Amino acid sequence: MADNSASEEIRPFRIDIPQAQLDDLHTRLDLTRWPDELPGVGWEYGASLPYLRELTDHWRGAYDWRKHEAALNEIPQFVTEIDGAKVHFLHVRSPEPDAVPLILTHGWPGSIVEFLGLIGPLSDPRAHGGDPADAFHLVIPAIPGFGFSGPTKDRGWNVGRTARAWAELMRRLGYERYGAQGGDLGALISPALGRVAPESVIGVHVNAASVGFIPLGPVDEDVQAELTDRERRSLASIGRFTSDGFGYNVLQSTRPQTLSYGLTDSPVGQLAWIMEKFKEWTHSSAELPEDAVDRDTLLTNVMLYWLTGTAGSAARMYYENGHSGDWFPVTRSEVPTAVANFGEDVAIRRWTEETNTVVRWTEFDRGGHFAALEVPELLTGDIREFFGSLR
């Protein structure tokens, strides 16, 4: 019988970016070839030129990667190989012996950086003014193809395959029963994990939920008449998004390789591609992305794409989802599910309940698509309350 122990090995990991890579980044920033822009258009045509130039100056002159690299390295990190892909993950054991294991999954254009502000409050609530009974052991993986997990080396890394990898990761870590939480792509992968491993997943908590939580296609007028004002606003937001905000999805779902050349060669190209989404998807009360999320945190997230050269392999997740049949939820999940709908989120309960067992639904006026970064205290509280009800 073959020895599979080596393939299941979990190894400690430490981020150590060669100085030559940082020097190369600075050179490329200095040599940026800037496009023109029509006067007075702001963000209407895409990422604003004056904003990008000013943010690039900050990135080049004031942002300190080594500071953020050191902060990341204070968190226990590991790598393992699952189904032929490297998986990089943070693993923070709570000091509380009865803590519930919880796997947190980021989205695009996010990364593990999304969850840094949640680690302390969730893993050690006693030290953060909370109830020690609400503690979690945290597993925070980078999706295959993203950050230090990437790039992927074969076809097929879609939502379903990632969910199966997460089930294997938790098995290797010795967690027999655990919760799953995620936003954006994480709000696809976490419910899929509940379907892959229903005997292990005690509950699924999502924010920034879309496919599986919203209608796909036109909604009859008689159905619209039954919706609440908030739900009708969500329906209108979905319509605006599909007509005017879907270009990134079309490109990443159809031609990720073509896109990857520009984003991998130009740091400002990568910056613009990501920052436009933070501008669009943070709460509408924020005029600029850093009004909602700390500027250096935004840049650290961008750095995880740039330093690992994973713009293309991260985009491939969209291609794989669009060209496979096992990522869209068609079967009903009996796993208890909670939806946290923040200020700009668009999940609608009647469509969510078609394939999910909803036991908690929370509406917030604040926060946008990146709740873990924008309103970490609200997200932390909702996660605690939901899983507290399942303990």
mmCIF file of C-alpha atoms in Angstrom:
data_model
loop_
_atom_site.group_PDB
_atom_site.id
_atom_site.type_symbol
_atom_site.label_atom_id
_atom_site.label_comp_id
_atom_site.label_asym_id
_atom_site.label_seq_id
_atom_site.Cartn_x
_atom_site.Cartn_y
_atom_site.Cartn_z
ATOM 1 C CA MET A 1 0.000 0.000 0.000
ATOM 2 C CA ALA A 2 1.327 3.424 -0.927
ATOM 3 C CA ASP A 3 2.481 5.704 1.869
ATOM 4 C CA ASN A 4 0.341 8.858 1.729
ATOM 5 C CA SER A 5 1.842 10.430 4.847
ATOM 6 C CA ALA A 6 4.144 12.720 2.888
ATOM 7 C CA SER A 7 1.311 14.059 0.727
ATOM 8 C CA GLU A 8 -0.715 14.859 3.853
ATOM 9 C CA GLU A 9 2.153 16.604 5.619
ATOM 10 C CA ILE A 10 1.362 19.975 7.191
ATOM 11 C CA ARG A 11 4.424 22.222 7.282
ATOM 12 C CA PRO A 12 4.986 25.523 9.087
ATOM 13 C CA PHE A 13 5.161 28.500 6.751
ATOM 14 C CA ARG A 14 6.729 31.915 7.080
ATOM 15 C CA ILE A 15 6.449 34.803 4.638
ATOM 16 C CA ASP A 16 9.873 36.025 3.563
ATOM 17 C CA ILE A 17 9.747 38.091 0.373
ATOM 18 C CA PRO A 18 13.192 38.592 -1.206
ATOM 19 C CA GLN A 19 14.287 42.211 -1.213
ATOM 20 C CA ALA A 20 14.822 41.923 -4.971
ATOM 21 C CA GLN A 21 11.044 41.545 -5.405
ATOM 22 C CA LEU A 22 10.386 44.718 -3.444
ATOM 23 C CA ASP A 23 13.067 46.571 -5.393
ATOM 24 C CA ASP A 24 11.467 45.394 -8.631
ATOM 25 C CA LEU A 25 8.076 46.639 -7.436
ATOM 26 C CA HIS A 26 9.506 50.076 -6.659
ATOM 27 C CA THR A 27 11.182 50.259 -10.051
ATOM 28 C CA ARG A 28 7.950 49.365 -11.816
ATOM 29 C CA LEU A 29 6.025 51.951 -9.815
ATOM 30 C CA ASP A 30 8.616 54.594 -10.731
ATOM 31 C CA LEU A 31 8.330 53.664 -14.408
ATOM 32 C CA THR A 32 4.525 53.543 -14.590
ATOM 33 C CA ARG A 33 3.162 54.599 -17.967
ATOM 34 C CA TRP A 34 0.002 56.447 -17.043
ATOM 35 C CA PRO A 35 -3.082 56.655 -19.291
ATOM 36 C CA ASP A 36 -5.035 59.814 -19.993
ATOM 37 C CA GLU A 37 -8.424 60.527 -18.457
ATOM 38 C CA LEU A 38 -11.321 62.723 -19.496
ATOM 39 C CA PRO A 39 -11.703 65.809 -17.296
ATOM 40 C CA GLY A 40 -14.122 65.613 -14.408
ATOM 41 C CA VAL A 41 -15.270 62.021 -14.879
ATOM 42 C CA GLY A 42 -14.274 60.811 -11.409
ATOM 43 C CA TRP A 43 -14.886 57.050 -11.178
ATOM 44 C CA GLU A 44 -17.550 56.898 -13.884
ATOM 45 C CA TYR A 45 -15.270 55.250 -16.459
ATOM 46 C CA GLY A 46 -13.397 53.108 -13.922
ATOM 47 C CA ALA A 47 -10.581 53.681 -11.462
ATOM 48 C CA SER A 48 -9.908 57.411 -11.063
ATOM 49 C CA LEU A 49 -6.544 58.594 -12.423
ATOM 50 C CA PRO A 50 -5.862 61.265 -9.751
ATOM 51 C CA TYR A 51 -6.789 58.804 -7.013
ATOM 52 C CA LEU A 52 -4.575 56.033 -8.424
ATOM 53 C CA ARG A 53 -1.614 58.391 -8.833
ATOM 54 C CA GLU A 54 -1.884 59.588 -5.257
ATOM 55 C CA LEU A 55 -2.338 56.049 -3.889
ATOM 56 C CA THR A 56 0.620 54.836 -5.954
ATOM 57 C CA ASP A 57 2.777 57.610 -4.452
ATOM 58 C CA HIS A 58 1.792 56.347 -0.993
ATOM 59 C CA TRP A 59 2.508 52.742 -2.001
ATOM 60 C CA ARG A 60 5.924 53.701 -3.323
ATOM 61 C CA GLY A 61 6.996 56.127 -0.622
ATOM 62 C CA ALA A 62 5.157 55.456 2.632
ATOM 63 C CA TYR A 63 3.822 51.902 2.658
ATOM 64 C CA ASP A 64 6.122 49.493 4.533
ATOM 65 C CA TRP A 65 5.672 45.884 3.397
ATOM 66 C CA ARG A 66 8.163 44.598 5.962
ATOM 67 C CA LYS A 67 5.977 45.927 8.778
ATOM 68 C CA HIS A 68 2.942 44.088 7.485
ATOM 69 C CA GLU A 69 4.940 40.983 6.627
ATOM 70 C CA ALA A 70 6.137 40.857 10.259
ATOM 71 C CA ALA A 71 2.564 41.266 11.523
ATOM 72 C CA LEU A 72 1.377 38.409 9.325
ATOM 73 C CA ASN A 73 4.244 36.250 10.547
ATOM 74 C CA GLU A 74 3.070 36.691 14.132
ATOM 75 C CA ILE A 75 0.105 34.474 13.180
ATOM 76 C CA PRO A 76 0.764 30.697 12.961
ATOM 77 C CA GLN A 77 0.815 29.752 9.265
ATOM 78 C CA PHE A 78 1.097 26.437 7.484
ATOM 79 C CA VAL A 79 1.011 24.840 4.053
ATOM 80 C CA THR A 80 -0.147 21.450 2.896
ATOM 81 C CA GLU A 81 -0.951 19.829 -0.434
ATOM 82 C CA ILE A 82 -4.532 18.794 -1.148
ATOM 83 C CA ASP A 83 -5.690 17.285 -4.428
ATOM 84 C CA GLY A 84 -2.520 18.459 -6.155
ATOM 85 C CA ALA A 85 -2.732 22.071 -4.973
ATOM 86 C CA LYS A 86 -0.786 23.912 -2.307
ATOM 87 C CA VAL A 87 -3.001 25.292 0.430
ATOM 88 C CA HIS A 88 -1.636 28.057 2.650
ATOM 89 C CA PHE A 89 -3.590 28.743 5.818
ATOM 90 C CA LEU A 90 -3.554 30.533 9.138
ATOM 91 C CA HIS A 91 -4.352 28.302 12.118
ATOM 92 C CA VAL A 92 -5.047 29.995 15.432
ATOM 93 C CA ARG A 93 -5.959 27.747 18.346
ATOM 94 C CA SER A 94 -8.040 29.404 21.035
ATOM 95 C CA PRO A 95 -6.801 29.340 24.645
ATOM 96 C CA GLU A 96 -10.319 28.162 25.558
ATOM 97 C CA PRO A 97 -10.441 24.334 25.559
ATOM 98 C CA ASP A 98 -14.095 24.142 24.485
ATOM 99 C CA ALA A 99 -13.702 26.494 21.514
ATOM 100 C CA VAL A 100 -15.597 25.604 18.335
ATOM 101 C CA PRO A 101 -13.470 25.059 15.198
ATOM 102 C CA LEU A 102 -14.387 27.561 12.475
ATOM 103 C CA ILE A 103 -13.085 27.800 8.918
ATOM 104 C CA LEU A 104 -13.200 31.320 7.424
ATOM 105 C CA THR A 105 -13.109 31.749 3.642
ATOM 106 C CA HIS A 106 -12.300 35.012 1.860
ATOM 107 C CA GLY A 107 -13.501 36.195 -1.535
ATOM 108 C CA TRP A 108 -12.250 38.103 -4.581
ATOM 109 C CA PRO A 109 -10.595 40.612 -4.686
ATOM 110 C CA GLY A 110 -9.887 39.818 -1.055
ATOM 111 C CA SER A 111 -7.507 37.499 0.742
ATOM 112 C CA ILE A 112 -6.695 36.166 4.193
ATOM 113 C CA VAL A 113 -5.989 39.833 5.051
ATOM 114 C CA GLU A 114 -9.767 40.303 5.283
ATOM 115 C CA PHE A 115 -9.887 38.360 8.544
ATOM 116 C CA LEU A 116 -6.925 39.781 10.460
ATOM 117 C CA GLY A 117 -9.149 42.009 12.600
ATOM 118 C CA LEU A 118 -11.408 39.100 13.537
ATOM 119 C CA ILE A 119 -8.722 36.712 14.767
ATOM 120 C CA GLY A 120 -8.295 38.106 18.281
ATOM 121 C CA PRO A 121 -11.983 38.680 19.114
ATOM 122 C CA LEU A 122 -13.062 35.304 17.728
ATOM 123 C CA SER A 123 -10.231 33.141 19.091
ATOM 124 C CA ASP A 124 -9.776 34.858 22.461
ATOM 125 C CA PRO A 125 -12.970 36.716 23.394
ATOM 126 C CA ARG A 126 -11.906 36.776 27.054
ATOM 127 C CA ALA A 127 -9.055 39.141 26.106
ATOM 128 C CA HIS A 128 -11.375 41.320 24.005
ATOM 129 C CA GLY A 129 -14.191 41.964 26.453
ATOM 130 C CA GLY A 130 -16.272 38.996 25.311
ATOM 131 C CA ASP A 131 -17.597 35.754 26.743
ATOM 132 C CA PRO A 132 -15.001 32.938 26.714
ATOM 133 C CA ALA A 133 -17.843 30.567 25.852
ATOM 134 C CA ASP A 134 -17.907 32.225 22.393
ATOM 135 C CA ALA A 135 -14.350 31.195 21.484
ATOM 136 C CA PHE A 136 -13.302 29.612 18.183
ATOM 137 C CA HIS A 137 -10.306 27.706 16.896
ATOM 138 C CA LEU A 138 -9.718 29.462 13.558
ATOM 139 C CA VAL A 139 -8.618 28.006 10.230
ATOM 140 C CA ILE A 140 -8.193 30.707 7.567
ATOM 141 C CA PRO A 141 -7.055 29.263 4.219
ATOM 142 C CA ALA A 142 -6.156 31.050 1.023
ATOM 143 C CA ILE A 143 -8.314 29.680 -1.784
ATOM 144 C CA PRO A 144 -6.231 27.577 -4.227
ATOM 145 C CA GLY A 145 -4.940 30.010 -6.837
ATOM 146 C CA PHE A 146 -4.935 32.952 -4.413
ATOM 147 C CA GLY A 147 -1.995 34.433 -2.535
ATOM 148 C CA PHE A 148 0.457 31.981 -1.035
ATOM 149 C CA SER A 149 -1.753 29.041 -2.056
ATOM 150 C CA GLY A 150 -1.285 29.893 -5.720
ATOM 151 C CA PRO A 151 -0.977 29.516 -8.506
ATOM 152 C CA THR A 152 -2.976 26.384 -9.252
ATOM 153 C CA LYS A 153 -1.457 23.859 -11.648
ATOM 154 C CA ASP A 154 -4.464 22.161 -13.217
ATOM 155 C CA ARG A 155 -7.999 22.786 -14.383
ATOM 156 C CA GLY A 156 -11.103 22.515 -12.277
ATOM 157 C CA TRP A 157 -10.453 24.554 -9.136
ATOM 158 C CA ASN A 158 -14.004 25.776 -8.744
ATOM 159 C CA VAL A 159 -16.278 26.208 -5.723
ATOM 160 C CA GLY A 160 -17.078 22.515 -5.376
ATOM 161 C CA ARG A 161 -13.487 21.331 -5.568
ATOM 162 C CA THR A 162 -12.421 23.976 -3.066
ATOM 163 C CA ALA A 163 -15.158 22.878 -0.652
ATOM 164 C CA ARG A 164 -13.932 19.286 -0.902
ATOM 165 C CA ALA A 165 -10.387 20.495 -0.207
ATOM 166 C CA TRP A 166 -11.626 22.371 2.877
ATOM 167 C CA ALA A 167 -13.281 19.203 4.177
ATOM 168 C CA GLU A 168 -9.974 17.382 3.769
ATOM 169 C CA LEU A 169 -8.050 20.221 5.409
ATOM 170 C CA MET A 170 -10.277 20.135 8.481
ATOM 171 C CA ARG A 171 -9.974 16.341 8.629
ATOM 172 C CA ARG A 172 -6.174 16.596 8.586
ATOM 173 C CA LEU A 173 -6.307 19.121 11.404
ATOM 174 C CA GLY A 174 -8.358 16.696 13.477
ATOM 175 C CA TYR A 175 -11.579 18.711 13.504
ATOM 176 C CA GLU A 176 -14.565 16.358 13.298
ATOM 177 C CA ARG A 177 -17.258 19.017 13.887
ATOM 178 C CA TYR A 178 -16.853 22.640 12.849
ATOM 179 C CA GLY A 179 -18.529 25.748 11.512
ATOM 180 C CA ALA A 180 -17.965 27.529 8.197
ATOM 181 C CA GLN A 181 -18.108 31.256 7.464
ATOM 182 C CA GLY A 182 -17.384 33.319 4.393
ATOM 183 C CA GLY A 183 -18.239 36.265 2.178
ATOM 184 C CA ASP A 184 -18.243 36.736 -1.604
ATOM 185 C CA LEU A 185 -16.613 33.539 -2.962
ATOM 186 C CA GLY A 186 -16.545 32.438 0.662
ATOM 187 C CA ALA A 187 -20.351 32.684 0.640
ATOM 188 C CA LEU A 188 -20.321 30.122 -2.184
ATOM 189 C CA ILE A 189 -17.622 27.839 -0.763
ATOM 190 C CA SER A 190 -18.935 27.733 2.821
ATOM 191 C CA PRO A 191 -22.446 26.509 1.873
ATOM 192 C CA ALA A 192 -20.832 24.063 -0.573
ATOM 193 C CA LEU A 193 -18.738 22.727 2.303
ATOM 194 C CA GLY A 194 -21.969 22.151 4.222
ATOM 195 C CA ARG A 195 -23.234 20.068 1.295
ATOM 196 C CA VAL A 196 -19.938 18.171 0.920
ATOM 197 C CA ALA A 197 -19.571 17.367 4.630
ATOM 198 C CA PRO A 198 -23.006 17.736 6.293
ATOM 199 C CA GLU A 199 -22.011 15.309 9.032
ATOM 200 C CA SER A 200 -19.162 17.621 10.065
ATOM 201 C CA VAL A 201 -20.424 21.167 9.430
ATOM 202 C CA ILE A 202 -22.544 22.306 12.376
ATOM 203 C CA GLY A 203 -23.549 25.575 10.743
ATOM 204 C CA VAL A 204 -22.842 27.941 7.848
ATOM 205 C CA HIS A 205 -22.665 31.717 8.258
ATOM 206 C CA VAL A 206 -22.405 33.978 5.204
ATOM 207 C CA ASN A 207 -22.224 37.643 4.282
ATOM 208 C CA ALA A 208 -21.925 39.284 0.856
ATOM 209 C CA ALA A 209 -23.937 36.358 -0.481
ATOM 210 C CA SER A 210 -24.980 36.166 -4.127
ATOM 211 C CA VAL A 211 -25.487 32.975 -6.150
ATOM 212 C CA GLY A 212 -27.794 30.689 -4.201
ATOM 213 C CA PHE A 213 -29.150 33.636 -2.219
ATOM 214 C CA ILE A 214 -30.608 35.854 -4.966
ATOM 215 C CA PRO A 215 -32.843 35.415 -8.017
ATOM 216 C CA LEU A 216 -31.055 34.725 -11.265
ATOM 217 C CA GLY A 217 -33.068 36.287 -14.059
ATOM 218 C CA PRO A 218 -36.229 38.405 -14.191
ATOM 219 C CA VAL A 219 -38.644 38.467 -11.254
ATOM 220 C CA ASP A 220 -42.401 38.579 -11.942
ATOM 221 C CA GLU A 221 -44.162 41.761 -10.934
ATOM 222 C CA ASP A 222 -46.532 39.899 -8.611
ATOM 223 C CA VAL A 223 -43.515 38.496 -6.746
ATOM 224 C CA GLN A 224 -41.904 41.932 -6.585
ATOM 225 C CA ALA A 225 -45.077 43.283 -5.006
ATOM 226 C CA GLU A 226 -44.619 40.847 -2.116
ATOM 227 C CA LEU A 227 -41.086 42.023 -1.342
ATOM 228 C CA THR A 228 -40.153 44.398 1.450
ATOM 229 C CA ASP A 229 -38.700 47.815 0.652
ATOM 230 C CA ARG A 230 -35.228 46.516 1.545
ATOM 231 C CA GLU A 231 -35.690 43.502 -0.741
ATOM 232 C CA ARG A 232 -36.834 45.687 -3.611
ATOM 233 C CA ARG A 233 -33.730 47.839 -3.143
ATOM 234 C CA SER A 234 -31.637 44.676 -3.249
ATOM 235 C CA LEU A 235 -33.367 43.599 -6.456
ATOM 236 C CA ALA A 236 -32.637 47.005 -7.995
ATOM 237 C CA SER A 237 -28.987 46.750 -6.897
ATOM 238 C CA ILE A 238 -28.724 43.335 -8.538
ATOM 239 C CA GLY A 239 -30.102 44.828 -11.746
ATOM 240 C CA ARG A 240 -27.598 47.709 -11.713
ATOM 241 C CA PHE A 241 -24.756 45.318 -10.992
ATOM 242 C CA THR A 242 -25.566 42.944 -13.840
ATOM 243 C CA SER A 243 -25.983 45.799 -16.322
ATOM 244 C CA ASP A 244 -23.143 48.128 -15.298
ATOM 245 C CA GLY A 245 -20.823 46.361 -12.845
ATOM 246 C CA PHE A 246 -20.340 42.894 -14.296
ATOM 247 C CA GLY A 247 -17.447 43.518 -16.670
ATOM 248 C CA TYR A 248 -14.764 42.108 -14.350
ATOM 249 C CA ASN A 249 -16.809 38.895 -14.026
ATOM 250 C CA VAL A 250 -17.231 38.511 -17.772
ATOM 251 C CA LEU A 251 -13.473 38.880 -18.318
ATOM 252 C CA GLN A 252 -12.440 36.579 -15.486
ATOM 253 C CA SER A 253 -15.074 33.997 -16.481
ATOM 254 C CA THR A 254 -14.061 33.904 -20.137
ATOM 255 C CA ARG A 255 -10.505 35.175 -20.748
ATOM 256 C CA PRO A 256 -8.569 35.124 -17.445
ATOM 257 C CA GLN A 257 -5.294 34.378 -19.206
ATOM 258 C CA THR A 258 -5.495 37.477 -21.414
ATOM 259 C CA LEU A 259 -6.261 39.613 -18.369
ATOM 260 C CA SER A 260 -3.382 38.105 -16.403
ATOM 261 C CA TYR A 261 -0.615 39.616 -18.563
ATOM 262 C CA GLY A 262 -1.422 43.213 -17.696
ATOM 263 C CA LEU A 263 -2.134 42.547 -14.018
ATOM 264 C CA THR A 264 0.999 40.429 -13.531
ATOM 265 C CA ASP A 265 3.291 42.878 -15.342
ATOM 266 C CA SER A 266 1.997 46.184 -13.996
ATOM 267 C CA PRO A 267 1.547 46.789 -10.257
ATOM 268 C CA VAL A 268 -0.590 49.853 -11.005
ATOM 269 C CA GLY A 269 -2.731 47.697 -13.286
ATOM 270 C CA GLN A 270 -3.201 45.233 -10.430
ATOM 271 C CA LEU A 271 -3.879 48.083 -8.009
ATOM 272 C CA ALA A 272 -6.529 49.638 -10.274
ATOM 273 C CA TRP A 273 -8.255 46.300 -10.915
ATOM 274 C CA ILE A 274 -8.693 45.699 -7.186
ATOM 275 C CA MET A 275 -9.241 49.217 -5.888
ATOM 276 C CA GLU A 276 -12.076 49.914 -8.303
ATOM 277 C CA LYS A 277 -13.986 47.068 -6.623
ATOM 278 C CA PHE A 278 -13.247 48.367 -3.139
ATOM 279 C CA LYS A 279 -14.583 51.743 -4.279
ATOM 280 C CA GLU A 280 -17.709 50.143 -5.775
ATOM 281 C CA TRP A 281 -18.435 47.569 -3.093
ATOM 282 C CA THR A 282 -17.673 49.262 0.229
ATOM 283 C CA HIS A 283 -20.599 51.049 1.860
ATOM 284 C CA SER A 284 -21.926 53.911 -0.224
ATOM 285 C CA SER A 285 -21.281 56.358 2.625
ATOM 286 C CA ALA A 286 -17.547 55.950 1.961
ATOM 287 C CA GLU A 287 -16.404 58.393 -0.716
ATOM 288 C CA LEU A 288 -13.083 56.579 -1.139
ATOM 289 C CA PRO A 289 -12.047 53.018 -0.259
ATOM 290 C CA GLU A 290 -9.892 54.163 2.657
ATOM 291 C CA ASP A 291 -12.902 55.890 4.173
ATOM 292 C CA ALA A 292 -14.170 52.361 4.817
ATOM 293 C CA VAL A 293 -10.957 50.329 5.150
ATOM 294 C CA ASP A 294 -7.502 51.310 6.403
ATOM 295 C CA ARG A 295 -5.325 52.333 3.453
ATOM 296 C CA ASP A 296 -2.329 50.183 4.344
ATOM 297 C CA THR A 297 -4.618 47.182 4.871
ATOM 298 C CA LEU A 298 -5.929 47.736 1.348
ATOM 299 C CA LEU A 299 -2.382 47.769 0.015
ATOM 300 C CA THR A 300 -1.394 44.661 1.965
ATOM 301 C CA ASN A 301 -4.283 42.866 0.301
ATOM 302 C CA VAL A 302 -3.053 44.050 -3.106
ATOM 303 C CA MET A 303 0.467 42.925 -2.217
ATOM 304 C CA LEU A 304 -0.705 39.364 -1.659
ATOM 305 C CA TYR A 305 -1.801 39.283 -5.303
ATOM 306 C CA TRP A 306 1.231 41.151 -6.625
ATOM 307 C CA LEU A 307 4.010 39.358 -4.743
ATOM 308 C CA THR A 308 2.609 35.908 -5.546
ATOM 309 C CA GLY A 309 1.745 36.676 -9.179
ATOM 310 C CA THR A 310 -1.726 35.242 -8.703
ATOM 311 C CA ALA A 311 -3.977 37.729 -10.508
ATOM 312 C CA GLY A 312 -4.519 35.193 -13.283
ATOM 313 C CA SER A 313 -4.874 32.061 -11.177
ATOM 314 C CA ALA A 314 -7.321 33.818 -8.840
ATOM 315 C CA ALA A 315 -9.358 34.927 -11.862
ATOM 316 C CA ARG A 316 -9.441 31.310 -13.063
ATOM 317 C CA MET A 317 -11.858 30.515 -10.217
ATOM 318 C CA TYR A 318 -14.459 32.493 -12.173
ATOM 319 C CA TYR A 319 -13.679 30.610 -15.389
ATOM 320 C CA GLU A 320 -13.896 27.245 -13.654
ATOM 321 C CA ASN A 321 -17.212 28.129 -12.021
ATOM 322 C CA GLY A 322 -18.614 29.320 -15.340
ATOM 323 C CA HIS A 323 -17.506 26.185 -17.185
ATOM 324 C CA SER A 324 -18.502 23.487 -14.703
ATOM 325 C CA GLY A 325 -21.722 22.068 -13.403
ATOM 326 C CA ASP A 326 -21.034 21.351 -9.743
ATOM 327 C CA TRP A 327 -20.712 24.788 -8.165
ATOM 328 C CA PHE A 328 -24.281 26.083 -8.361
ATOM 329 C CA PRO A 329 -26.470 24.945 -5.412
ATOM 330 C CA VAL A 330 -29.189 22.678 -6.803
ATOM 331 C CA THR A 331 -29.689 20.413 -3.797
ATOM 332 C CA ARG A 332 -31.148 21.627 -0.537
ATOM 333 C CA SER A 333 -28.777 21.890 2.422
ATOM 334 C CA GLU A 334 -30.127 20.873 5.809
ATOM 335 C CA VAL A 335 -27.175 22.472 7.597
ATOM 336 C CA PRO A 336 -28.335 25.404 9.778
ATOM 337 C CA THR A 337 -27.536 28.583 7.867
ATOM 338 C CA ALA A 338 -27.239 32.208 8.949
ATOM 339 C CA VAL A 339 -27.191 35.203 6.603
ATOM 340 C CA ALA A 340 -25.756 38.541 7.705
ATOM 341 C CA ASN A 341 -26.967 41.152 5.225
ATOM 342 C CA PHE A 342 -24.866 44.280 5.603
ATOM 343 C CA GLY A 343 -25.739 47.688 4.217
ATOM 344 C CA GLU A 344 -24.824 46.954 0.598
ATOM 345 C CA ASP A 345 -25.546 43.199 0.560
ATOM 346 C CA VAL A 346 -28.319 41.883 -1.685
ATOM 347 C CA ALA A 347 -29.346 38.438 -0.411
ATOM 348 C CA ILE A 348 -33.134 37.987 -0.373
ATOM 349 C CA ARG A 349 -34.664 35.486 2.021
ATOM 350 C CA ARG A 350 -37.288 33.851 -0.209
ATOM 351 C CA TRP A 351 -34.646 32.795 -2.750
ATOM 352 C CA THR A 352 -32.164 31.847 -0.055
ATOM 353 C CA GLU A 353 -34.672 29.458 1.518
ATOM 354 C CA GLU A 354 -35.114 27.530 -1.715
ATOM 355 C CA THR A 355 -31.839 25.658 -1.152
ATOM 356 C CA ASN A 356 -30.740 26.578 2.398
ATOM 357 C CA THR A 357 -32.090 25.894 5.875
ATOM 358 C CA VAL A 358 -32.156 29.444 7.213
ATOM 359 C CA VAL A 359 -32.254 29.697 11.003
ATOM 360 C CA ARG A 360 -30.927 33.234 11.388
ATOM 361 C CA TRP A 361 -31.288 36.328 9.192
ATOM 362 C CA THR A 362 -29.782 39.641 10.270
ATOM 363 C CA GLU A 363 -30.110 42.975 8.463
ATOM 364 C CA PHE A 364 -27.578 45.742 9.090
ATOM 365 C CA ASP A 365 -27.678 49.337 7.895
ATOM 366 C CA ARG A 366 -23.887 49.701 8.072
ATOM 367 C CA GLY A 367 -21.104 47.885 6.295
ATOM 368 C CA GLY A 368 -20.623 46.849 2.715
ATOM 369 C CA HIS A 369 -19.334 43.902 0.742
ATOM 370 C CA PHE A 370 -16.148 43.680 2.821
ATOM 371 C CA ALA A 371 -17.793 43.464 6.249
ATOM 372 C CA ALA A 372 -14.813 41.772 7.917
ATOM 373 C CA LEU A 373 -12.756 44.881 7.071
ATOM 374 C CA GLU A 374 -15.449 47.547 7.281
ATOM 375 C CA VAL A 375 -17.452 46.562 10.380
ATOM 376 C CA PRO A 376 -15.524 43.730 12.051
ATOM 377 C CA GLU A 377 -17.313 44.231 15.359
ATOM 378 C CA LEU A 378 -20.737 43.683 13.762
ATOM 379 C CA LEU A 379 -19.615 40.602 11.868
ATOM 380 C CA THR A 380 -17.884 39.178 14.949
ATOM 381 C CA GLY A 381 -21.017 39.665 17.024
ATOM 382 C CA ASP A 382 -23.255 37.979 14.477
ATOM 383 C CA ILE A 383 -20.894 35.003 14.125
ATOM 384 C CA ARG A 384 -20.752 34.603 17.910
ATOM 385 C CA GLU A 385 -24.524 34.731 18.312
ATOM 386 C CA PHE A 386 -25.233 32.277 15.520
ATOM 387 C CA PHE A 387 -22.763 29.612 16.544
ATOM 388 C CA GLY A 388 -23.582 30.231 20.201
ATOM 389 C CA SER A 389 -27.118 29.062 19.408
ATOM 390 C CA LEU A 390 -25.705 25.813 17.953
ATOM 391 C CA ARG A 391 -23.332 24.888 20.787
#
